[in-house]
Coordinates of C-alpha atoms in Angstrom, one line a residue:
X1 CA 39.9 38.3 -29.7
X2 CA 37.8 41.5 -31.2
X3 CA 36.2 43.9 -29.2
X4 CA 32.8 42.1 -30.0
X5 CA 33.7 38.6 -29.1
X6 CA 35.3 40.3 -25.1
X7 CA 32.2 42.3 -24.9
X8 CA 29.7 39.2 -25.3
X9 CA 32.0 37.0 -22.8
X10 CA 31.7 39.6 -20.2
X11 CA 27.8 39.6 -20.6
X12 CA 27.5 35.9 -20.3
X13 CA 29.6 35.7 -17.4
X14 CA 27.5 38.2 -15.4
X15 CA 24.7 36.5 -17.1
X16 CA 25.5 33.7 -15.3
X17 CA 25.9 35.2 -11.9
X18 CA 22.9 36.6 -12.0
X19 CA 21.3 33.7 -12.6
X20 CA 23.2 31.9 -9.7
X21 CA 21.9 34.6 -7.6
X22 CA 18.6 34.0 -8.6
X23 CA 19.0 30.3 -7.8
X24 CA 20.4 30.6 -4.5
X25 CA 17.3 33.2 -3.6
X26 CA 15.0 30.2 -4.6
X27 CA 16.4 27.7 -2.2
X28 CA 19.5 26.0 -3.9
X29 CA 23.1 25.7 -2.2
X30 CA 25.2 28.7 -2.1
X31 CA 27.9 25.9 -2.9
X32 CA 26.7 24.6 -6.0
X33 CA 28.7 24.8 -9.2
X34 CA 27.6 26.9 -12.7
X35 CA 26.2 23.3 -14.1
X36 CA 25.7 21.7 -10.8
X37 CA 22.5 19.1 -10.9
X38 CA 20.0 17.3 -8.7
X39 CA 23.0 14.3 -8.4
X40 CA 25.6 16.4 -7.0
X41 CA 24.2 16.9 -3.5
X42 CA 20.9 16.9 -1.7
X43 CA 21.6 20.7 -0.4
X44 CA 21.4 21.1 -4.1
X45 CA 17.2 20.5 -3.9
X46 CA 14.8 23.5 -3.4
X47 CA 13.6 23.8 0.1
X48 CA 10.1 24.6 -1.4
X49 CA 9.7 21.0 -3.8
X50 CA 8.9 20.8 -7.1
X51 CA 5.9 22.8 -8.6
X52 CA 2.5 21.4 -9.1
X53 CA -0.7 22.4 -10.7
X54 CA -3.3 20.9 -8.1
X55 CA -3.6 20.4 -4.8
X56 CA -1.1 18.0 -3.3
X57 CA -3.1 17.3 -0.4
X58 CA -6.2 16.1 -1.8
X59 CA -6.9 14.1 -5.1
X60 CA -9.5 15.7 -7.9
X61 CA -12.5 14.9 -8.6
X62 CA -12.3 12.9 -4.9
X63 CA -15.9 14.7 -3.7
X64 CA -17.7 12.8 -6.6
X65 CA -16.8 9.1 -5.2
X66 CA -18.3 7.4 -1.9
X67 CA -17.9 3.9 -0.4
X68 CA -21.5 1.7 -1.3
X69 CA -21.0 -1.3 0.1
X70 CA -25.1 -2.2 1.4
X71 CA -26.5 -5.8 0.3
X72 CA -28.7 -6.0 -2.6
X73 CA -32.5 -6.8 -1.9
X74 CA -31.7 -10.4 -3.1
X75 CA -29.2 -10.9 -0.8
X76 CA -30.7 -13.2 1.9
X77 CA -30.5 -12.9 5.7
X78 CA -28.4 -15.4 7.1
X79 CA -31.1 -16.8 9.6
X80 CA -32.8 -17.6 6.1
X81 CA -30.0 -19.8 4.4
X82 CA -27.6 -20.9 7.4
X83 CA -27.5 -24.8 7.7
X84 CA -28.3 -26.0 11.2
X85 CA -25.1 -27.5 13.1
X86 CA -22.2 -26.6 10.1
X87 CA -19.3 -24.9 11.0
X88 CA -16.5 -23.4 9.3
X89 CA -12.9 -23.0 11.3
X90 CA -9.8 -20.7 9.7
X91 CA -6.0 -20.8 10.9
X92 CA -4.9 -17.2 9.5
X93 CA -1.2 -16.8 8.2
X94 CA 1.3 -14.4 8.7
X95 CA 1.3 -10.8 10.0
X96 CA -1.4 -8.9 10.7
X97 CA -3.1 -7.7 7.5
X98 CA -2.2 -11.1 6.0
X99 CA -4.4 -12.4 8.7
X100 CA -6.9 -9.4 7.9
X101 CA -7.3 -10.5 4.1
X102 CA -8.0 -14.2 5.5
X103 CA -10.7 -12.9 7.9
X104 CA -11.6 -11.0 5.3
X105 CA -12.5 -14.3 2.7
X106 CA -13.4 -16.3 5.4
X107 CA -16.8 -14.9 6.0
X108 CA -17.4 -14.8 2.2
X109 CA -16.6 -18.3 2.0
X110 CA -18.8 -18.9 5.4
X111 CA -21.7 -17.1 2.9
X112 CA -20.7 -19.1 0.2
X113 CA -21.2 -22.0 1.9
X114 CA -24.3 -20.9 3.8
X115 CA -22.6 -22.1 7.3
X116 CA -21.8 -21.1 10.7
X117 CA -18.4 -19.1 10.9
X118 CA -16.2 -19.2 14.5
X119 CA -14.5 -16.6 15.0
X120 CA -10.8 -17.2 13.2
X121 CA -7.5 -18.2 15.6
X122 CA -5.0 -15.6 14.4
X123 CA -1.6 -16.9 13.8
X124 CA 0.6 -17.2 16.8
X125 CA 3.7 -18.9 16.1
X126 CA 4.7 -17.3 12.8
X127 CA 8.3 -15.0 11.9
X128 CA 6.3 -12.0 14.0
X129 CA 5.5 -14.4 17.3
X130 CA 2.8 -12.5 18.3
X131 CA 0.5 -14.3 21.0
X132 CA -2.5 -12.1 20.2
X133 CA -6.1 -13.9 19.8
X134 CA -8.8 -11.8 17.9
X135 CA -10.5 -10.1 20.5
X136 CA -7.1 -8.8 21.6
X137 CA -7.1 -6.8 18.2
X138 CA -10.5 -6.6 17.0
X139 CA -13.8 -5.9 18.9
X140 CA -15.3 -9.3 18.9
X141 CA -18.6 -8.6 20.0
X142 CA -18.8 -5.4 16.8
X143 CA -17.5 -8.0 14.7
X144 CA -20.4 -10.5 15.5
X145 CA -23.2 -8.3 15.9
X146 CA -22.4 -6.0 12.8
X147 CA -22.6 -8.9 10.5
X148 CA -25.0 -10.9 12.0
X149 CA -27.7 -10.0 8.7
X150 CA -24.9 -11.9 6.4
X151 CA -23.2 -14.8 8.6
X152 CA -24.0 -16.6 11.4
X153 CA -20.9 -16.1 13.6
X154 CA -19.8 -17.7 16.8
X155 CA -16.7 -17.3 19.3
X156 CA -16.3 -20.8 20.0
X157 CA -17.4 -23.9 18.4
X158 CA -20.1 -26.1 20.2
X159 CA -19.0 -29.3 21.9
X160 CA -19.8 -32.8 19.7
X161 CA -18.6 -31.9 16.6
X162 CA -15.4 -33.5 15.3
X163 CA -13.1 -30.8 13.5
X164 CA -11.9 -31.9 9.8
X165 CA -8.6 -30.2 8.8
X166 CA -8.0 -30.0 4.8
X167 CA -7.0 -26.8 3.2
X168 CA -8.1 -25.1 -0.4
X169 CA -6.1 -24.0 -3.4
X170 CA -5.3 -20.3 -3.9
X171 CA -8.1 -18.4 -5.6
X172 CA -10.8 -20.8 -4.8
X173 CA -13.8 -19.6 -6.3
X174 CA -17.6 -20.2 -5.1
X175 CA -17.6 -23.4 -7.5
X176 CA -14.7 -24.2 -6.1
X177 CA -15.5 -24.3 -2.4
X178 CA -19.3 -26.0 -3.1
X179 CA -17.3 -28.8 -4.7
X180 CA -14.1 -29.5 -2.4
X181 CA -15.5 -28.4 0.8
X182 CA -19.1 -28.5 1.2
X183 CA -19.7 -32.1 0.8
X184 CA -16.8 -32.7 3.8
X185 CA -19.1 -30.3 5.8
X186 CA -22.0 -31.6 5.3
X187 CA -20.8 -35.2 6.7
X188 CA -18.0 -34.0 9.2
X189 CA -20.1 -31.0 10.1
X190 CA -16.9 -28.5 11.2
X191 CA -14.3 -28.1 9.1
X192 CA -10.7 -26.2 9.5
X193 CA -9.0 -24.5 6.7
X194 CA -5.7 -24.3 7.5
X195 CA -3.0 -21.7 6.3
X196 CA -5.9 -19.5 5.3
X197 CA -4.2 -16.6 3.2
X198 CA -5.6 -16.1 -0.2
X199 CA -7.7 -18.8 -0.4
X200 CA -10.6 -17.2 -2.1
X201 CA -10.9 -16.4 -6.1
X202 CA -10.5 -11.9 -6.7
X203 CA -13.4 -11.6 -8.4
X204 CA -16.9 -13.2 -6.9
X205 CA -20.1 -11.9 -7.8
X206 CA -21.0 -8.5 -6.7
X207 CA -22.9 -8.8 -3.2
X208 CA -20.0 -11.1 -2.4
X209 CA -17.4 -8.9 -3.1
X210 CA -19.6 -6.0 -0.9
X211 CA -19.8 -8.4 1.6
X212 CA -15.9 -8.1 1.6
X213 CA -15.7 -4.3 2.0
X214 CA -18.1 -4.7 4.8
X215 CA -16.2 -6.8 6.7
X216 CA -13.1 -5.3 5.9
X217 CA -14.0 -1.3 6.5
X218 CA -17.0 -1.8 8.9
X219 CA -16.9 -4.7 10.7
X220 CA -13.2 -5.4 11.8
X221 CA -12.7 -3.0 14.2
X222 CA -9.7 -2.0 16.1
X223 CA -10.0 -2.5 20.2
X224 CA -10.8 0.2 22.2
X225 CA -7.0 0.5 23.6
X226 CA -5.8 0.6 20.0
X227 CA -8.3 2.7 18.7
X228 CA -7.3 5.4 21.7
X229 CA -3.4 5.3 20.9
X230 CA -3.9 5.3 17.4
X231 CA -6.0 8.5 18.1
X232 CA -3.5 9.8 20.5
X233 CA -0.4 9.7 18.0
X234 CA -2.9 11.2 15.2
X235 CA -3.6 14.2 17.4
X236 CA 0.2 14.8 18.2
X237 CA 0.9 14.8 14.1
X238 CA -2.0 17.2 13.7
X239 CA -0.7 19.1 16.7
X240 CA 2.7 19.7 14.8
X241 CA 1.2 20.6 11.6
X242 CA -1.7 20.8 9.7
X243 CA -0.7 18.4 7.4
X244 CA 1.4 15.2 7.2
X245 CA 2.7 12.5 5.1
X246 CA 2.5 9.2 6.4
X247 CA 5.3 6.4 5.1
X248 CA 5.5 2.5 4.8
X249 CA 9.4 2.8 4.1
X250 CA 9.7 -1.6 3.6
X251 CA 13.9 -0.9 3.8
X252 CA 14.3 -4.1 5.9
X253 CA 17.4 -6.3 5.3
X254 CA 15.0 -9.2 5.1
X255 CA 13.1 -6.9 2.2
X256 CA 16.5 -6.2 0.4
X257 CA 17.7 -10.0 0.6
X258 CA 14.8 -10.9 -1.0
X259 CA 14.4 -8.2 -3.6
X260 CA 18.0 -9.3 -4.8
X261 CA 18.5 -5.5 -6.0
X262 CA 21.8 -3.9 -5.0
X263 CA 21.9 -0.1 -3.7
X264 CA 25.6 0.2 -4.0
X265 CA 27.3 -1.0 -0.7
X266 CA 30.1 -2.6 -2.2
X267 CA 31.2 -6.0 -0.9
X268 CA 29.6 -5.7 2.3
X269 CA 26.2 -5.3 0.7
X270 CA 26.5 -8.1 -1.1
X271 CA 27.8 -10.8 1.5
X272 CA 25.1 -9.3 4.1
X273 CA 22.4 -9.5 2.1
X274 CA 23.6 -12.7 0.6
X275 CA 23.5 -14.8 4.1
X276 CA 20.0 -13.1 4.6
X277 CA 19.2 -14.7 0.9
X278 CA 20.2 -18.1 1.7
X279 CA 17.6 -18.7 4.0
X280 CA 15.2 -19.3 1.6
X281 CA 16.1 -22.3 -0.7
X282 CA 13.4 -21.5 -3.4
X283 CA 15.1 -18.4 -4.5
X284 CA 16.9 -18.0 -7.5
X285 CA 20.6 -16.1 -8.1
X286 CA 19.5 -12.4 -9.3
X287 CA 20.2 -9.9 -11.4
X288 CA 20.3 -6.7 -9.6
X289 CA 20.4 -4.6 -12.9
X290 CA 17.5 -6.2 -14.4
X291 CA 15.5 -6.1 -11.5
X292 CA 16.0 -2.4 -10.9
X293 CA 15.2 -1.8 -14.9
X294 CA 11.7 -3.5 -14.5
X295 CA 11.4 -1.9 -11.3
X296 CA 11.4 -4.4 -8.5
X297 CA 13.7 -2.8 -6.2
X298 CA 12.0 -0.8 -3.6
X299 CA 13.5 2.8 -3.9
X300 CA 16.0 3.7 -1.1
X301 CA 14.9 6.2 1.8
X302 CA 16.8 9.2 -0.4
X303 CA 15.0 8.2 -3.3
X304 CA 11.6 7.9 -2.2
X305 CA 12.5 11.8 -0.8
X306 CA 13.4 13.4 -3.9
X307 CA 10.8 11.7 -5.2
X308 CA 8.4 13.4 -2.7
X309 CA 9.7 17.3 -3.0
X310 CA 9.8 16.5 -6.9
X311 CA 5.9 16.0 -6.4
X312 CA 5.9 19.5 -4.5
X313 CA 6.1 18.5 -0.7
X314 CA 8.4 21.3 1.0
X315 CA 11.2 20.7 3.2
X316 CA 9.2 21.6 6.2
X317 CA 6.2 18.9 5.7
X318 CA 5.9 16.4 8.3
X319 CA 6.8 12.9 7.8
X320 CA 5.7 9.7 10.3
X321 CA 7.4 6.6 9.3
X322 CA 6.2 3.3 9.7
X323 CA 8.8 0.7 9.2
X324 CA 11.1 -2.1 10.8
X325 CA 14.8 -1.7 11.4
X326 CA 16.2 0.3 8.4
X327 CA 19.0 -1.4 6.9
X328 CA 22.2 0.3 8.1
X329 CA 20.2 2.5 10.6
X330 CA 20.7 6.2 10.2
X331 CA 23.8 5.9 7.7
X332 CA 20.5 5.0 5.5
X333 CA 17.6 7.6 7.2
X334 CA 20.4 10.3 6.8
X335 CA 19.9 11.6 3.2
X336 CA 15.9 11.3 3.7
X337 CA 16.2 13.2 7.2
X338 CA 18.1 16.3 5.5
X339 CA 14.9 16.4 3.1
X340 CA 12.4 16.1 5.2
X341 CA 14.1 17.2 9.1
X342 CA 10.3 16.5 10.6
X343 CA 10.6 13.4 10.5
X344 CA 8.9 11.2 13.2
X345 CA 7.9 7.8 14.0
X346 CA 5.4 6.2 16.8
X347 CA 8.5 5.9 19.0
X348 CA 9.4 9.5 18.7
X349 CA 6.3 10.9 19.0
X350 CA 5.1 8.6 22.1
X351 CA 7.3 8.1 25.5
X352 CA 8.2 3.8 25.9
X353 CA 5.6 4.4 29.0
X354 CA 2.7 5.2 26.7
X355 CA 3.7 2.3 23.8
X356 CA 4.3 -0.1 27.2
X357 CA 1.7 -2.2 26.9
X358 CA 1.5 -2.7 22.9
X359 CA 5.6 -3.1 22.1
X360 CA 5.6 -6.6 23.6
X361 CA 3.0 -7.6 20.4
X362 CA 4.0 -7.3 16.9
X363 CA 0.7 -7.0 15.6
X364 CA -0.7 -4.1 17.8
X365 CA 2.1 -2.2 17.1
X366 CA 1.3 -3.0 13.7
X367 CA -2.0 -1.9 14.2
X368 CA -0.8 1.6 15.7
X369 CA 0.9 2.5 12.1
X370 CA -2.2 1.2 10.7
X371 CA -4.0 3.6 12.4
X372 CA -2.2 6.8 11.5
X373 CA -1.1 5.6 7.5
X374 CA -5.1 5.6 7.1
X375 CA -5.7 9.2 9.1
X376 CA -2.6 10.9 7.2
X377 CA -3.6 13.2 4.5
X378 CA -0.6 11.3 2.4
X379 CA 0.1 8.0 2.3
X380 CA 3.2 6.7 0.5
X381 CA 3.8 3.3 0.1
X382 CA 7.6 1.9 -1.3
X383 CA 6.1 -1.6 -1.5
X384 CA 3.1 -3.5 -2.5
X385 CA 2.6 -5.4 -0.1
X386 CA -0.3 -6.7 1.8
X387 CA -0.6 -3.4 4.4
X388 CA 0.1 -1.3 1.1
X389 CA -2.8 -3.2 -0.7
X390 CA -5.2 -2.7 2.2
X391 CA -4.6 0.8 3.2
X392 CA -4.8 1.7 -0.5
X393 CA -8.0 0.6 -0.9
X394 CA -9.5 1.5 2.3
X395 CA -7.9 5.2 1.2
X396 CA -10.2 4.8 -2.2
X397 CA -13.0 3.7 -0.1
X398 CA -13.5 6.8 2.5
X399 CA -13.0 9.3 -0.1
X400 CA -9.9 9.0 -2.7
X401 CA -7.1 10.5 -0.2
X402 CA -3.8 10.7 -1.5
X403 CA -1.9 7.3 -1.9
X404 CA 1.7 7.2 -3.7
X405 CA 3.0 4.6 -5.4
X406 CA 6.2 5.2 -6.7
X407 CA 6.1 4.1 -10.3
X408 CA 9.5 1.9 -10.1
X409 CA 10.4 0.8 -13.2
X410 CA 10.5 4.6 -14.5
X411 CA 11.5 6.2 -11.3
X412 CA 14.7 3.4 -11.5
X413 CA 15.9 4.9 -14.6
X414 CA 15.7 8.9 -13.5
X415 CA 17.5 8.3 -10.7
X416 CA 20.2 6.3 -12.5
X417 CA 20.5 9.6 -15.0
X418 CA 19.9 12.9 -12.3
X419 CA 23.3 13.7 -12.2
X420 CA 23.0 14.5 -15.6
X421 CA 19.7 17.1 -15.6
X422 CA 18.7 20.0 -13.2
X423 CA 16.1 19.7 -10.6
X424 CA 13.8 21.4 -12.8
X425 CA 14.3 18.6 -15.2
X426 CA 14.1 16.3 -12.6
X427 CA 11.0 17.1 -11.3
X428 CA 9.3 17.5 -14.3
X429 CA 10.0 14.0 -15.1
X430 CA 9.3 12.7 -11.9
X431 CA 5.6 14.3 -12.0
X432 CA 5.1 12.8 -16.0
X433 CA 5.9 9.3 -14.2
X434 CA 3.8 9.4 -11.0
X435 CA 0.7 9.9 -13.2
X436 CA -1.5 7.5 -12.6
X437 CA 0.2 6.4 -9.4
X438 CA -1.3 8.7 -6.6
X439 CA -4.6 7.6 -5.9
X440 CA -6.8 9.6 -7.9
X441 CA -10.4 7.9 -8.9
X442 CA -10.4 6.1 -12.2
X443 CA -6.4 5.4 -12.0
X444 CA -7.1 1.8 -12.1
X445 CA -9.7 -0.1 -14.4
X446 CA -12.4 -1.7 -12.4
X447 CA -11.1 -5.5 -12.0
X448 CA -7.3 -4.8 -12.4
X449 CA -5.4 -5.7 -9.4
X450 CA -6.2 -7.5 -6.3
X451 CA -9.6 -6.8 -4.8
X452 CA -8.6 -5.6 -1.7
X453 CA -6.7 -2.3 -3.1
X454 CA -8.8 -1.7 -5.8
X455 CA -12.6 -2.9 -4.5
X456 CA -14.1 -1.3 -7.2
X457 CA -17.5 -3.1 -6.7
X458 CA -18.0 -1.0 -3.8
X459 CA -17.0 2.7 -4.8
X460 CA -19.6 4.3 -6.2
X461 CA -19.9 7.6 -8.3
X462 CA -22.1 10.9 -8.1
X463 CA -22.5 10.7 -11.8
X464 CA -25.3 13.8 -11.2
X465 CA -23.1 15.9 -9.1
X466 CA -19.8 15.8 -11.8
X467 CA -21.9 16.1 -14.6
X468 CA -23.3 19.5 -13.6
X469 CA -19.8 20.3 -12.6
X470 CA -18.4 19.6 -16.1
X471 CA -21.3 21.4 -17.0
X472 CA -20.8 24.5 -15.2
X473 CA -17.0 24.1 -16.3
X474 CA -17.8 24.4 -20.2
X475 CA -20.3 27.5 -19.2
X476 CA -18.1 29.7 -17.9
X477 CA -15.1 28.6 -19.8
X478 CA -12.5 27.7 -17.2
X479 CA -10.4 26.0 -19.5
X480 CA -10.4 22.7 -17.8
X481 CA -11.1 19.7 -19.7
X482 CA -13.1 17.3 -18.5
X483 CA -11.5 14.5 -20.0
X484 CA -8.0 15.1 -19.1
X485 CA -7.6 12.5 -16.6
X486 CA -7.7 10.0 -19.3
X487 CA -4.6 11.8 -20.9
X488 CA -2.8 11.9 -17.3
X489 CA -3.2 8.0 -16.9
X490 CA -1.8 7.3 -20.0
X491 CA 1.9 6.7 -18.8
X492 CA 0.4 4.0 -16.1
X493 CA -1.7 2.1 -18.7
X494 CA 0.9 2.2 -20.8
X495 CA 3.2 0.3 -18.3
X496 CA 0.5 -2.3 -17.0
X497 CA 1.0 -5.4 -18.5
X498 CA -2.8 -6.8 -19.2
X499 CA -4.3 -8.8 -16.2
X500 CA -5.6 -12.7 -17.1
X501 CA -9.2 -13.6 -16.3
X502 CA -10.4 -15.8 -13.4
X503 CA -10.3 -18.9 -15.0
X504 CA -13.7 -20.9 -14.5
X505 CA -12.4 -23.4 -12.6
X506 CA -13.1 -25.3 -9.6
X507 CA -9.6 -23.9 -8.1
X508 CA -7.5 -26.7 -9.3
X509 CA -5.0 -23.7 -11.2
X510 CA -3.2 -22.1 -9.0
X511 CA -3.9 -18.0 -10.3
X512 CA -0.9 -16.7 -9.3
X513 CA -1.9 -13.1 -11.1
X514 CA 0.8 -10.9 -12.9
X515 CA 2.0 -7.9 -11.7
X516 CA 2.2 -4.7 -13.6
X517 CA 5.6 -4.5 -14.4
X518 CA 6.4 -0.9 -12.7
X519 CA 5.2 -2.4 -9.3
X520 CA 7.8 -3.3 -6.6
X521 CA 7.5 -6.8 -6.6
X522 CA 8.2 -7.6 -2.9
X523 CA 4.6 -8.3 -1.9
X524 CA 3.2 -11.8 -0.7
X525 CA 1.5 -12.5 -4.2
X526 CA 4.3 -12.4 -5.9
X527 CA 5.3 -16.2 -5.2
X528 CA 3.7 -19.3 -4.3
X529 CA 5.4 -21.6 -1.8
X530 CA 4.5 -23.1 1.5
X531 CA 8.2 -21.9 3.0
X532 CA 6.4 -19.8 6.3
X533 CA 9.4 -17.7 7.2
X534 CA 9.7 -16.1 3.8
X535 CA 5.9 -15.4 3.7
X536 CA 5.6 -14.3 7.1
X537 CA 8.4 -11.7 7.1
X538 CA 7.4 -10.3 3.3
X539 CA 3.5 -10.7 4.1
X540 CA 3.2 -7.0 5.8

């Protein structure tokens, strides 16, 4: 070897340490290797997270949206159109914002049908065995008064009547409901719809579908108790830090069984979640590895943190999660606990004397999470189920705050390949996928997806107020175009498999709507069977 070729080693070696120097100064592990990546060790991850351009607390553009939800002037009051002596009855399904959605519908369809609505029975002898009534949850009186200018509503229904049980298909529409149920209400005068869970059609006509978000983020209003511990476990977040991600982790073993995915526990894996699987007779064998490729597996706790620091969350941000029983406890919180070591719960935050009186009920503790998911300045979702759906759209509604979907299907395949890249290169993926998945206004075409996460009808825009911005923008040449969002949502769009239309039917077709396919696919609208457990326990 010539002088040349000795003299040009030397420099890359110390070229090299430097460099590893440099690294360890910026947060990676003094025990990494020369070509060590994201996949050889958590320690090997930044403290500081992945770099972004905006604001990872707030989503653009967010100050040019409100919530409209007001009646048109042709809607009628319902002392106007209510028939005399017609009452409509609901048996809700499920956990408690499956109930939600079918309170939710069941005073559209009371409008629909221009009759008298008592106040729905929630569901007390479902998977969650909750003996709550409504007014143990919601403020019944609120809920009465509020939309007393829309539909009648009564606690109880009046002696003499006769009750008529019958239930309606899935994604009833209006024409629907005047067909199959009017006329038995007319002659029985009170009728029960029973098993009351996404019963009414996605798309109604506008004042219908604002009649929706009135119910849904005016009128149903948590209970005084609830509403002060929710508060109280907000306040003790905020009292740790200014900011904090909130976290519906959905890594139950009932979750997993029914997922079919496998997250590489060997044998045991596979017979434990197995026996979990057999409960439920309609299900199919799976294929893990397909599954994971179109992204229906529901990323692991470690996953869903890398994912988070790639976005440019620090070690040192605040995490509550709301979730079930983890599946293998700590063994699985472990790797997400060493990336984010503030991590709390409503447990850990409140002493079993405070949580006394709302552990013994499934639903209020339900509630709690609720509660501090909607106040968090993040909200990350690793499902889409129905408390996902709700919570995302409620998010949209009072002002676009941050709500993270993973994007699956991609996410799936860069975690399959980071022990091949850096965490720079990891990162920078992992921000090109999440486009289009965090919340932002305009990420989702008005009509796609169910109503209740995207209620487009009743979001309006501050067209005045963004154009002057854009405006002032091109003036003074900041270099930001306008228009980029368009380009950032491309990835999303790209992975959205195109929705089907209502069809204009009386509800006879059961609409069981498509799914894009980077969604996690765990969420009650996914299937269509009348087996309870498996909807109950997958409903929240």
């Amino acid at each position: 070897m010539d002088k040349v070729a000795i003299w040009l080693l030397v420099m890359w070696f110390g070229l090299k340490k430097k460099l590893r120097k440099e690294e360890r100064e910026n947060g990676w592990s003094r025990d990494m290797d020369d070509d060590a990546s994201v996949g050889d060790s958590i320690s090997s991850v930044p403290d500081v997270g992945g770099k972004s351009k905006h604001d990872i607390w707030r989503s653009r553009d967010s100050e040019f949206f409100y919530g409209c939800s007001n009646a048109s002037s042709k809607f009628m009051k319902a002392d106007t159109i209510t028939r005399p002596s017609r009452y409509l009855m609901i048996a809700t399904s499920g956990g408690l914002n499956q109930q939600r959605t079918g309170i939710i519908d069941a005073v559209a369809a009371a409008r629909i049908l221009n009759v008298t609505l008592v106040v729905p029975k929630l569901d007390q002898r479902s998977y969650w065995k909750d003996a709550s009534n409504f007014e143990d949850i919601f403020d019944i009186d609120w809920f009465i008064s509020f939309l007393s200018n829309d539909v009648k509503i009564v606690k109880e229904l009046p002696s003499g009547p006769k009750v008529t049980t019958m239930r309606v298909p899935r994604k009833c529409n209006e024409r629907c409901y005047e067909k199959r149920v009017l006329p038995v209400i007319m002659k029985r005068h009170a009728v029960r719809l029973t098993k009351y869970d996404y019963r009414l059609a996605n798309r109604l006509e506008t004042d219908l579908q604002k009649l929706r978000c009135r119910v849904n983020y005016h009128a149903l209003k948590f209970t005084s108790p609830i509403l002060e511990m929710g508060k109280f476990l907000v306040q003790r977040m905020r009292a740790m830090s200014k900011h904090f991600i909130a976290l519906h982790l959905r890594f139950e073993p009932d979750m997993l069984a029914f997922s079919g995915c496998y997250y590489g526990g060997g044998d045991k894996e596979k017979k434990e979640l197995g026996a979990i699987r057999k409960r439920w007779k309609t299900l199919h064998g799976s294929n893990p590895d397909k599954a994971r490729r179109q992204g229906r597996c529901p990323l692991t706790p470690e996953e869903v943190g890398l994912m988070l620091r790639a976005l440019g969350y620090s070690k040192d941000v605040h995490i509550y999660v709301a979730s079930g029983d983890v599946y293998r406890g700590e063994e699985t919180l472990a790797p997400l606990k060493l990336l984010f070591p503030n991590f709390h719960s409503k447990e850990t935050i409140a002493s079993k004397e405070e949580l006394e009186s709302f552990s013994r009920f499934s639903s209020r503790m339900a509630a709690l999470d609720f509660i501090v998911c909607d106040e968090s300045d993040v909200f990350v979702t690793n499902n889409n189920g129905n408390m996902a759906k709700i919570l995302a759209g409620r998010r949209r509604y009072f002002g676009h705050k941050p709500t993270i979907r993973p994007n699956a299907k991609k996410l799936s395949k860069l975690f399959l390949n980071k022990g091949n890249m850096t965490w720079e290169e990891f990162s920078l993926k992992a921000r090109s996928y999440q486009r289009g998945f965090m919340g932002l206004p305009h990420e989702v075409r008005p009509g796609r997806g169910e109503f209740h996460e995207n209620p487009a009808s009743c979001i309006c825009e501050d067209s005045d107020a963004k154009a002057m911005r854009d405006a002032n923008l091109r003036k003074f040449g900041s270099g930001k175009d306008p228009t980029k969002k368009e380009e950032e949502t491309k990835d999303h769009e790209a992975d959205d498999e195109s929705e089907p239309t209502d069809p204009d039917t009386d509800g006879d077709l059961l609409l069981q709507e498509r799914q894009p396919a980077n969604e996690t696919m765990l969420d009650y609208e996914g299937f269509l069977t009348d087996e309870p457990e498996l909807e109950d326990i997958l409903s929240d």
